């Protein structure tokens, strides 16, 4: 990526977690010159992490003002001197809530707190095997498969993606998007649940994390640490969700009937959107819409996903490099996987996938009846 000119350049204390993307010398001093921009992060004049390799960058308020930069296989902890300095660093990396999604790790559904309960049947199998030697081999094989299954369940990782429009929980067996329209608030929690085992009075918490309070009296718990630990990720994710939710509530939806379905079937709707995007002046067939108004619909996370996708399709009818880059940047702030894919298809000009995506994104009451 090109350097936009908004460059952070300060001498700060940096802790590193070595990985394949880290090329710092072990003999270097803890205090180094940190240069952050859209090209990535340089520490001591060395290109440490390219921007494309950065998964998330967030501010942790747990100890001092630390910026945590997570790459795919490496991590930096940059100790800034103030919150303002930390926010300036994040802006230089384009990792604010309005510029790019942030990804955080969530514990698997089956964690260490559930393992003892899941292993109870295994202990019973071993007891039966000792009493009945003639069935030892099948039971031992069954026990081995059970142990492998339990171990696999404890290793399945989950992630939490915080975007400008909502959050997405990704896992091997689940993918759930929660719009900010359904989020009341977020706070931290500690839980003593033991799966099938009841907690004893005075038992310390088994895991801690974030609790999303949703409309309909639903509470979505996201464990992020074992025990009662307050981790950087927990503080960073909480702060990020709070900021994104606050920004989402400040803006209002943009209503534009021109890009609506208006009772048309999907192919007619797409054709009208493309004609709208190509039109430079009002004609008897279609009223012209300013491209900035279309971009405003795409970029505002408060708007419905179907409206944002429709506006993107209209823009894609006349796609230059500037429009392509602007749509790609908008996609980087979207947590809704279907909407993000729809806008990426516009950028990549994959027209054949528009119909199915629009049918999935459009609310049932706006779909045309066949």
CSV table of C-alpha atoms in Angstrom, one decimal:
chain,number,residue,atom,x,y,z
A,1,UNK,CA,0.0,0.0,0.0
A,2,UNK,CA,1.1,3.5,-0.6
A,3,UNK,CA,2.1,5.8,2.2
A,4,UNK,CA,-0.7,8.4,2.5
A,5,UNK,CA,1.5,10.9,4.2
A,6,UNK,CA,-0.1,10.5,7.7
A,7,UNK,CA,2.9,9.0,9.3
A,8,UNK,CA,3.6,8.3,13.0
A,9,UNK,CA,7.2,8.7,13.9
A,10,UNK,CA,8.3,8.5,17.6
A,11,UNK,CA,10.9,6.9,19.8
A,12,UNK,CA,9.0,4.5,22.1
A,13,UNK,CA,9.4,1.4,24.1
A,14,UNK,CA,8.5,-1.7,22.1
A,15,UNK,CA,8.0,-5.3,23.2
A,16,UNK,CA,8.0,-8.0,20.5
A,17,UNK,CA,6.7,-11.5,20.2
A,18,UNK,CA,8.9,-13.1,17.5
A,19,UNK,CA,7.3,-14.6,14.5
A,20,UNK,CA,8.0,-15.1,10.9
A,21,UNK,CA,7.1,-11.5,10.2
A,22,UNK,CA,9.4,-10.1,12.9
A,23,UNK,CA,13.0,-9.3,11.8
A,24,UNK,CA,14.3,-7.4,14.8
A,25,UNK,CA,17.7,-8.2,16.2
A,26,UNK,CA,17.6,-9.7,19.6
A,27,UNK,CA,20.4,-7.4,20.7
A,28,UNK,CA,18.5,-4.2,19.9
A,29,UNK,CA,17.5,-1.9,22.8
A,30,UNK,CA,13.9,-1.8,24.2
A,31,UNK,CA,13.5,1.8,23.2
A,32,UNK,CA,13.3,2.2,19.4
A,33,UNK,CA,12.1,4.5,16.7
A,34,UNK,CA,8.6,3.5,15.7
A,35,UNK,CA,7.4,4.5,12.2
A,36,UNK,CA,3.8,3.6,11.3
A,37,UNK,CA,2.0,4.4,8.1
A,38,UNK,CA,-0.1,2.7,5.4
A,39,UNK,CA,3.0,0.9,4.3
A,40,UNK,CA,3.2,-0.9,7.7
A,41,UNK,CA,5.4,-0.6,10.8
A,42,UNK,CA,9.1,0.0,10.9
A,43,UNK,CA,11.0,-0.5,14.2
A,44,UNK,CA,14.5,1.0,14.3
A,45,UNK,CA,14.5,1.5,10.5
A,46,UNK,CA,13.6,-2.2,9.8
A,47,UNK,CA,10.3,-3.0,8.0
A,48,UNK,CA,8.9,-5.2,10.8
A,49,UNK,CA,5.3,-5.9,9.7
A,50,UNK,CA,3.9,-5.0,6.3
A,51,UNK,CA,0.4,-3.4,6.5
A,52,UNK,CA,-1.2,-6.3,4.6
A,53,UNK,CA,0.0,-8.7,7.3
A,54,UNK,CA,-1.6,-6.8,10.2
A,55,UNK,CA,-4.8,-8.5,11.5
A,56,UNK,CA,-5.7,-5.9,14.1
A,57,UNK,CA,-4.3,-2.9,16.0
A,58,UNK,CA,-6.1,-1.6,19.1
A,59,UNK,CA,-5.6,0.4,22.2
A,60,UNK,CA,-5.4,-1.3,25.6
A,61,UNK,CA,-6.1,0.7,28.7
A,62,UNK,CA,-5.2,-2.1,31.2
A,63,UNK,CA,-1.6,-0.9,31.8
A,64,UNK,CA,-0.6,2.6,30.6
A,65,UNK,CA,-1.5,3.4,27.0
A,66,UNK,CA,-0.4,0.5,25.0
A,67,UNK,CA,-1.1,-0.2,21.3
A,68,UNK,CA,-1.3,-3.9,20.5
A,69,UNK,CA,-0.5,-4.7,16.9
A,70,UNK,CA,-1.3,-8.3,15.9
A,71,UNK,CA,0.0,-9.8,12.6
A,72,UNK,CA,-0.8,-13.3,11.4
A,73,UNK,CA,2.2,-14.8,13.3
A,74,UNK,CA,3.6,-12.0,15.3
A,75,UNK,CA,2.7,-9.3,17.8
A,76,UNK,CA,4.0,-5.9,18.9
A,77,UNK,CA,3.3,-4.1,22.1
A,78,UNK,CA,4.0,-0.4,21.6
A,79,UNK,CA,4.1,1.7,24.9
A,80,UNK,CA,2.9,5.2,24.0
A,81,UNK,CA,3.0,8.2,26.4
A,82,UNK,CA,-0.7,9.2,26.2
A,83,UNK,CA,-4.0,8.2,24.7
A,84,UNK,CA,-3.7,11.0,22.1
A,85,UNK,CA,-0.4,9.5,20.9
A,86,UNK,CA,-1.9,6.0,20.8
A,87,UNK,CA,-4.9,7.2,18.8
A,88,UNK,CA,-2.5,9.1,16.4
A,89,UNK,CA,-0.6,5.8,15.8
A,90,UNK,CA,-3.8,3.9,15.1
A,91,UNK,CA,-4.9,6.7,12.6
A,92,UNK,CA,-1.5,6.4,10.8
A,93,UNK,CA,-2.2,2.6,10.4
A,94,UNK,CA,-5.8,3.3,9.3
A,95,UNK,CA,-7.1,1.1,12.1
A,96,UNK,CA,-9.8,3.3,13.5
A,97,UNK,CA,-13.4,2.1,13.7
A,98,UNK,CA,-14.3,4.0,10.4
A,99,UNK,CA,-11.3,2.7,8.4
A,100,UNK,CA,-10.7,-1.0,9.0
A,101,UNK,CA,-12.1,-3.9,10.9
A,102,UNK,CA,-10.3,-5.2,14.0
A,103,UNK,CA,-10.1,-9.0,14.8
A,104,UNK,CA,-9.8,-10.4,18.3
A,105,UNK,CA,-9.4,-14.0,19.5
A,106,UNK,CA,-12.2,-15.8,21.4
A,107,UNK,CA,-11.9,-19.0,23.3
A,108,UNK,CA,-13.4,-22.1,21.8
A,109,UNK,CA,-16.9,-23.1,22.8
A,110,UNK,CA,-15.4,-26.2,24.5
A,111,UNK,CA,-12.6,-24.9,26.7
A,112,UNK,CA,-10.7,-26.3,29.6
A,113,UNK,CA,-13.6,-25.7,31.9
A,114,UNK,CA,-15.6,-28.4,30.1
A,115,UNK,CA,-12.9,-31.0,29.6
A,116,UNK,CA,-13.4,-32.8,33.0
A,117,UNK,CA,-17.1,-33.2,32.3
A,118,UNK,CA,-16.5,-34.5,28.8
A,119,UNK,CA,-13.9,-37.0,30.1
A,120,UNK,CA,-16.4,-38.5,32.6
A,121,UNK,CA,-17.6,-41.1,30.0
A,122,UNK,CA,-14.0,-42.0,29.3
A,123,UNK,CA,-13.4,-42.9,32.9
A,124,UNK,CA,-16.5,-45.1,32.8
A,125,UNK,CA,-15.2,-46.9,29.7
A,126,UNK,CA,-11.9,-47.7,31.4
A,127,UNK,CA,-13.8,-49.1,34.3
A,128,UNK,CA,-15.9,-51.4,32.1
A,129,UNK,CA,-12.7,-52.4,30.2
A,130,UNK,CA,-11.1,-53.6,33.4
A,131,UNK,CA,-14.1,-55.7,34.4
A,132,UNK,CA,-14.7,-57.2,30.9
A,133,UNK,CA,-11.3,-58.0,29.3
A,134,UNK,CA,-12.8,-59.6,26.2
A,135,UNK,CA,-14.1,-56.2,25.0
A,136,UNK,CA,-10.9,-54.3,25.8
A,137,UNK,CA,-9.9,-53.5,22.3
A,138,UNK,CA,-13.1,-52.0,21.0
A,139,UNK,CA,-13.5,-49.9,24.2
A,140,UNK,CA,-9.9,-48.7,24.1
A,141,UNK,CA,-10.4,-47.7,20.5
A,142,UNK,CA,-13.7,-45.9,21.4
A,143,UNK,CA,-11.8,-44.2,24.3
A,144,UNK,CA,-9.0,-43.0,22.0
A,145,UNK,CA,-11.5,-41.6,19.5
A,146,UNK,CA,-13.3,-39.8,22.3
A,147,UNK,CA,-10.0,-38.3,23.6
A,148,UNK,CA,-9.2,-37.1,20.1
A,149,UNK,CA,-12.7,-35.6,19.7
A,150,UNK,CA,-12.4,-33.7,23.0
A,151,UNK,CA,-8.9,-32.4,22.2
A,152,UNK,CA,-10.1,-31.3,18.8
A,153,UNK,CA,-13.0,-29.4,20.3
A,154,UNK,CA,-10.7,-27.5,22.7
A,155,UNK,CA,-8.5,-26.5,19.8
A,156,UNK,CA,-11.1,-25.0,17.4
A,157,UNK,CA,-10.4,-21.3,17.5
A,158,UNK,CA,-13.0,-18.5,17.2
A,159,UNK,CA,-12.6,-14.9,16.2
A,160,UNK,CA,-14.5,-11.7,16.8
A,161,UNK,CA,-14.5,-9.1,14.0
A,162,UNK,CA,-15.6,-5.6,15.0
A,163,UNK,CA,-16.6,-3.5,12.1
A,164,UNK,CA,-18.5,-0.2,11.6
A,165,UNK,CA,-21.8,-1.9,11.1
A,166,UNK,CA,-21.7,-4.6,13.7
A,167,UNK,CA,-19.7,-7.6,14.9
A,168,UNK,CA,-19.2,-11.1,13.5
A,169,UNK,CA,-18.3,-14.2,15.5
A,170,UNK,CA,-16.4,-16.7,13.3
A,171,UNK,CA,-15.8,-20.3,14.2
A,172,UNK,CA,-15.5,-23.8,12.6
A,173,UNK,CA,-19.2,-24.5,13.4
A,174,UNK,CA,-20.7,-21.0,13.5
A,175,UNK,CA,-20.8,-17.7,11.9
A,176,UNK,CA,-23.0,-15.1,13.4
A,177,UNK,CA,-23.4,-11.4,12.5
A,178,UNK,CA,-24.9,-9.0,15.0
A,179,UNK,CA,-25.9,-5.6,13.8
A,180,UNK,CA,-25.4,-2.6,16.1
A,181,UNK,CA,-29.1,-2.1,15.8
A,182,UNK,CA,-29.6,-5.1,18.1
A,183,UNK,CA,-26.8,-4.2,20.5
A,184,UNK,CA,-27.7,-2.3,23.7
A,185,UNK,CA,-24.3,-2.3,25.3
A,186,UNK,CA,-21.2,-4.3,26.2
A,187,UNK,CA,-19.3,-5.0,29.4
A,188,UNK,CA,-16.9,-7.5,30.9
A,189,UNK,CA,-17.9,-10.6,32.9
A,190,UNK,CA,-16.4,-13.5,34.8
A,191,UNK,CA,-18.2,-16.9,34.8
A,192,UNK,CA,-18.0,-19.9,37.0
A,193,UNK,CA,-19.8,-22.4,34.8
A,194,UNK,CA,-18.3,-25.8,34.6
A,195,UNK,CA,-20.4,-27.4,31.9
A,196,UNK,CA,-21.9,-30.5,33.5
A,197,UNK,CA,-20.2,-29.9,36.9
A,198,UNK,CA,-21.7,-27.5,39.4
A,199,UNK,CA,-19.4,-24.8,40.8
A,200,UNK,CA,-18.5,-24.8,44.5
A,201,UNK,CA,-19.0,-21.7,46.6
A,202,UNK,CA,-15.9,-19.6,46.6
A,203,UNK,CA,-14.6,-21.2,43.3
A,204,UNK,CA,-12.6,-18.7,41.3
A,205,UNK,CA,-13.9,-17.8,37.9
A,206,UNK,CA,-13.0,-20.3,35.1
A,207,UNK,CA,-13.0,-17.7,32.3
A,208,UNK,CA,-13.6,-14.1,31.6
A,209,UNK,CA,-14.7,-12.2,28.6
A,210,UNK,CA,-17.2,-9.7,27.1
A,211,UNK,CA,-20.9,-9.9,27.4
A,212,UNK,CA,-23.0,-8.3,24.6
A,213,UNK,CA,-26.4,-7.2,25.8
A,214,UNK,CA,-28.8,-7.6,22.9
A,215,UNK,CA,-32.4,-6.6,22.3
A,216,UNK,CA,-34.9,-9.2,23.3
A,217,UNK,CA,-33.1,-9.7,26.7
A,218,UNK,CA,-30.4,-11.8,25.0
A,219,UNK,CA,-26.9,-11.9,26.4
A,220,UNK,CA,-24.1,-13.1,24.2
A,221,UNK,CA,-21.0,-14.1,26.1
A,222,UNK,CA,-17.6,-14.2,24.5
A,223,UNK,CA,-14.9,-15.8,26.7
A,224,UNK,CA,-11.5,-14.3,25.9
A,225,UNK,CA,-9.4,-15.4,28.9
A,226,UNK,CA,-9.2,-18.3,31.3
A,227,UNK,CA,-9.5,-17.5,35.0
A,228,UNK,CA,-10.1,-13.9,36.1
A,229,UNK,CA,-7.5,-12.4,33.9
A,230,UNK,CA,-8.1,-9.0,32.4
A,231,UNK,CA,-6.2,-9.2,29.1
A,232,UNK,CA,-5.3,-6.6,26.6
A,233,UNK,CA,-7.6,-8.2,24.0
A,234,UNK,CA,-10.5,-7.9,26.4
A,235,UNK,CA,-10.0,-4.2,27.0
A,236,UNK,CA,-9.2,-3.5,23.4
A,237,UNK,CA,-12.3,-5.3,22.1
A,238,UNK,CA,-14.5,-3.6,24.7
A,239,UNK,CA,-13.2,-0.2,23.8
A,240,UNK,CA,-13.5,-0.9,20.1
A,241,UNK,CA,-17.1,-2.1,20.3
A,242,UNK,CA,-18.0,0.9,22.5
A,243,UNK,CA,-16.5,3.4,20.0
A,244,UNK,CA,-18.0,1.8,17.0
A,245,UNK,CA,-21.4,1.6,18.6
A,246,UNK,CA,-21.2,5.3,19.6
A,247,UNK,CA,-20.3,6.3,16.1
A,248,UNK,CA,-23.1,4.1,14.6
A,249,UNK,CA,-25.7,5.8,16.8
A,250,UNK,CA,-24.6,9.3,15.9
A,251,UNK,CA,-25.4,8.9,12.2
A,252,UNK,CA,-28.8,8.3,10.7
A,253,UNK,CA,-29.9,6.2,7.7
A,254,UNK,CA,-30.0,7.8,4.2
A,255,UNK,CA,-33.3,7.1,2.5
A,256,UNK,CA,-33.2,7.0,-1.3
A,257,UNK,CA,-36.2,5.5,-3.0
A,258,UNK,CA,-34.4,5.5,-6.4
A,259,UNK,CA,-32.2,2.5,-5.5
A,260,UNK,CA,-35.0,0.5,-3.8
A,261,UNK,CA,-36.4,-2.7,-5.2
A,262,UNK,CA,-39.9,-1.2,-5.6
A,263,UNK,CA,-41.6,-4.5,-6.4
A,264,UNK,CA,-39.2,-5.5,-9.2
A,265,UNK,CA,-37.6,-8.9,-9.5
A,266,UNK,CA,-33.9,-9.2,-8.8
A,267,UNK,CA,-32.7,-9.0,-12.4
A,268,UNK,CA,-34.9,-6.0,-13.2
A,269,UNK,CA,-33.6,-4.3,-10.0
A,270,UNK,CA,-29.9,-5.0,-10.9
A,271,UNK,CA,-30.5,-3.7,-14.4
A,272,UNK,CA,-32.1,-0.5,-13.1
A,273,UNK,CA,-29.2,0.0,-10.7
A,274,UNK,CA,-26.7,-0.3,-13.5
A,275,UNK,CA,-28.7,2.1,-15.7
A,276,UNK,CA,-28.8,4.5,-12.7
A,277,UNK,CA,-25.0,4.3,-12.3
A,278,UNK,CA,-24.3,5.0,-16.0
A,279,UNK,CA,-26.8,7.9,-16.2
A,280,UNK,CA,-25.2,11.4,-16.1
A,281,UNK,CA,-28.4,13.3,-16.5
A,282,UNK,CA,-32.1,12.9,-15.8
A,283,UNK,CA,-33.9,11.1,-18.6
A,284,UNK,CA,-37.5,9.9,-19.0
A,285,UNK,CA,-36.3,6.4,-18.0
A,286,UNK,CA,-34.2,7.2,-14.9
A,287,UNK,CA,-33.4,10.1,-12.5
A,288,UNK,CA,-29.8,10.8,-12.1
A,289,UNK,CA,-28.3,10.3,-8.7
A,290,UNK,CA,-25.0,12.0,-7.6
A,291,UNK,CA,-22.2,9.5,-7.2
A,292,UNK,CA,-21.3,11.1,-3.9
A,293,UNK,CA,-24.8,10.4,-2.6
A,294,UNK,CA,-24.3,6.7,-3.6
A,295,UNK,CA,-21.0,6.6,-1.8
A,296,UNK,CA,-22.6,8.1,1.2
A,297,UNK,CA,-25.1,5.2,1.3
A,298,UNK,CA,-22.4,2.6,0.9
A,299,UNK,CA,-20.1,4.2,3.5
A,300,UNK,CA,-22.7,4.9,6.3
A,301,UNK,CA,-23.0,1.7,8.5
A,302,UNK,CA,-26.4,2.7,9.7
A,303,UNK,CA,-28.0,2.1,6.3
A,304,UNK,CA,-29.6,-1.3,5.5
A,305,UNK,CA,-27.2,-3.9,4.0
A,306,UNK,CA,-29.4,-4.2,1.0
A,307,UNK,CA,-29.3,-0.5,0.3
A,308,UNK,CA,-25.6,-0.4,0.7
A,309,UNK,CA,-25.2,-3.3,-1.7
A,310,UNK,CA,-27.6,-1.7,-4.2
A,311,UNK,CA,-25.7,1.6,-4.1
A,312,UNK,CA,-22.4,-0.2,-4.6
A,313,UNK,CA,-23.8,-2.0,-7.7
A,314,UNK,CA,-24.9,1.3,-9.1
A,315,UNK,CA,-21.4,2.8,-8.6
A,316,UNK,CA,-19.9,-0.3,-10.2
A,317,UNK,CA,-21.6,0.5,-13.5
A,318,UNK,CA,-18.9,3.2,-14.0
A,319,UNK,CA,-16.0,1.9,-12.1
A,320,UNK,CA,-12.7,3.8,-12.3
A,321,UNK,CA,-9.6,3.2,-10.1
A,322,UNK,CA,-10.6,5.9,-7.6
A,323,UNK,CA,-14.1,4.4,-7.1
A,324,UNK,CA,-12.6,0.9,-6.9
A,325,UNK,CA,-10.2,1.9,-4.1
A,326,UNK,CA,-13.0,3.8,-2.2
A,327,UNK,CA,-15.3,0.8,-2.4
A,328,UNK,CA,-12.5,-1.6,-1.3
A,329,UNK,CA,-11.8,0.7,1.7
A,330,UNK,CA,-15.5,0.7,2.6
A,331,UNK,CA,-15.5,-3.2,2.5
A,332,UNK,CA,-12.7,-3.2,5.0
A,333,UNK,CA,-15.0,-1.6,7.7
A,334,UNK,CA,-17.9,-4.0,7.2
A,335,UNK,CA,-18.3,-6.9,9.6
A,336,UNK,CA,-21.4,-8.4,7.9
A,337,UNK,CA,-19.8,-11.1,5.7
A,338,UNK,CA,-22.6,-11.1,3.1
A,339,UNK,CA,-22.4,-7.4,2.6
A,340,UNK,CA,-18.7,-7.3,2.5
A,341,UNK,CA,-18.6,-10.1,-0.1
A,342,UNK,CA,-21.2,-8.2,-2.2
A,343,UNK,CA,-19.1,-5.0,-2.3
A,344,UNK,CA,-15.9,-7.0,-3.0
A,345,UNK,CA,-17.8,-8.6,-5.9
A,346,UNK,CA,-18.5,-5.1,-7.3
A,347,UNK,CA,-14.8,-4.2,-6.9
A,348,UNK,CA,-13.7,-7.4,-8.7
A,349,UNK,CA,-16.6,-7.1,-11.2
A,350,UNK,CA,-18.1,-10.5,-10.5
A,351,UNK,CA,-21.5,-9.6,-11.9
A,352,UNK,CA,-22.9,-13.2,-11.9
A,353,UNK,CA,-23.1,-13.3,-8.1
A,354,UNK,CA,-25.1,-10.1,-7.5
A,355,UNK,CA,-28.6,-11.7,-7.8
A,356,UNK,CA,-28.1,-14.3,-5.1
A,357,UNK,CA,-26.4,-11.8,-2.7
A,358,UNK,CA,-29.2,-9.2,-3.1
A,359,UNK,CA,-31.8,-11.9,-2.4
A,360,UNK,CA,-30.0,-12.8,0.8
A,361,UNK,CA,-29.5,-9.2,1.9
A,362,UNK,CA,-32.9,-7.7,1.1
A,363,UNK,CA,-35.4,-7.9,4.0
A,364,UNK,CA,-38.3,-10.3,3.2
A,365,UNK,CA,-40.9,-7.6,3.1
A,366,UNK,CA,-39.0,-5.8,0.2
A,367,UNK,CA,-38.6,-8.9,-2.0
A,368,UNK,CA,-40.6,-9.0,-5.1
A,369,UNK,CA,-43.3,-11.7,-5.3
A,370,UNK,CA,-43.0,-14.0,-8.3
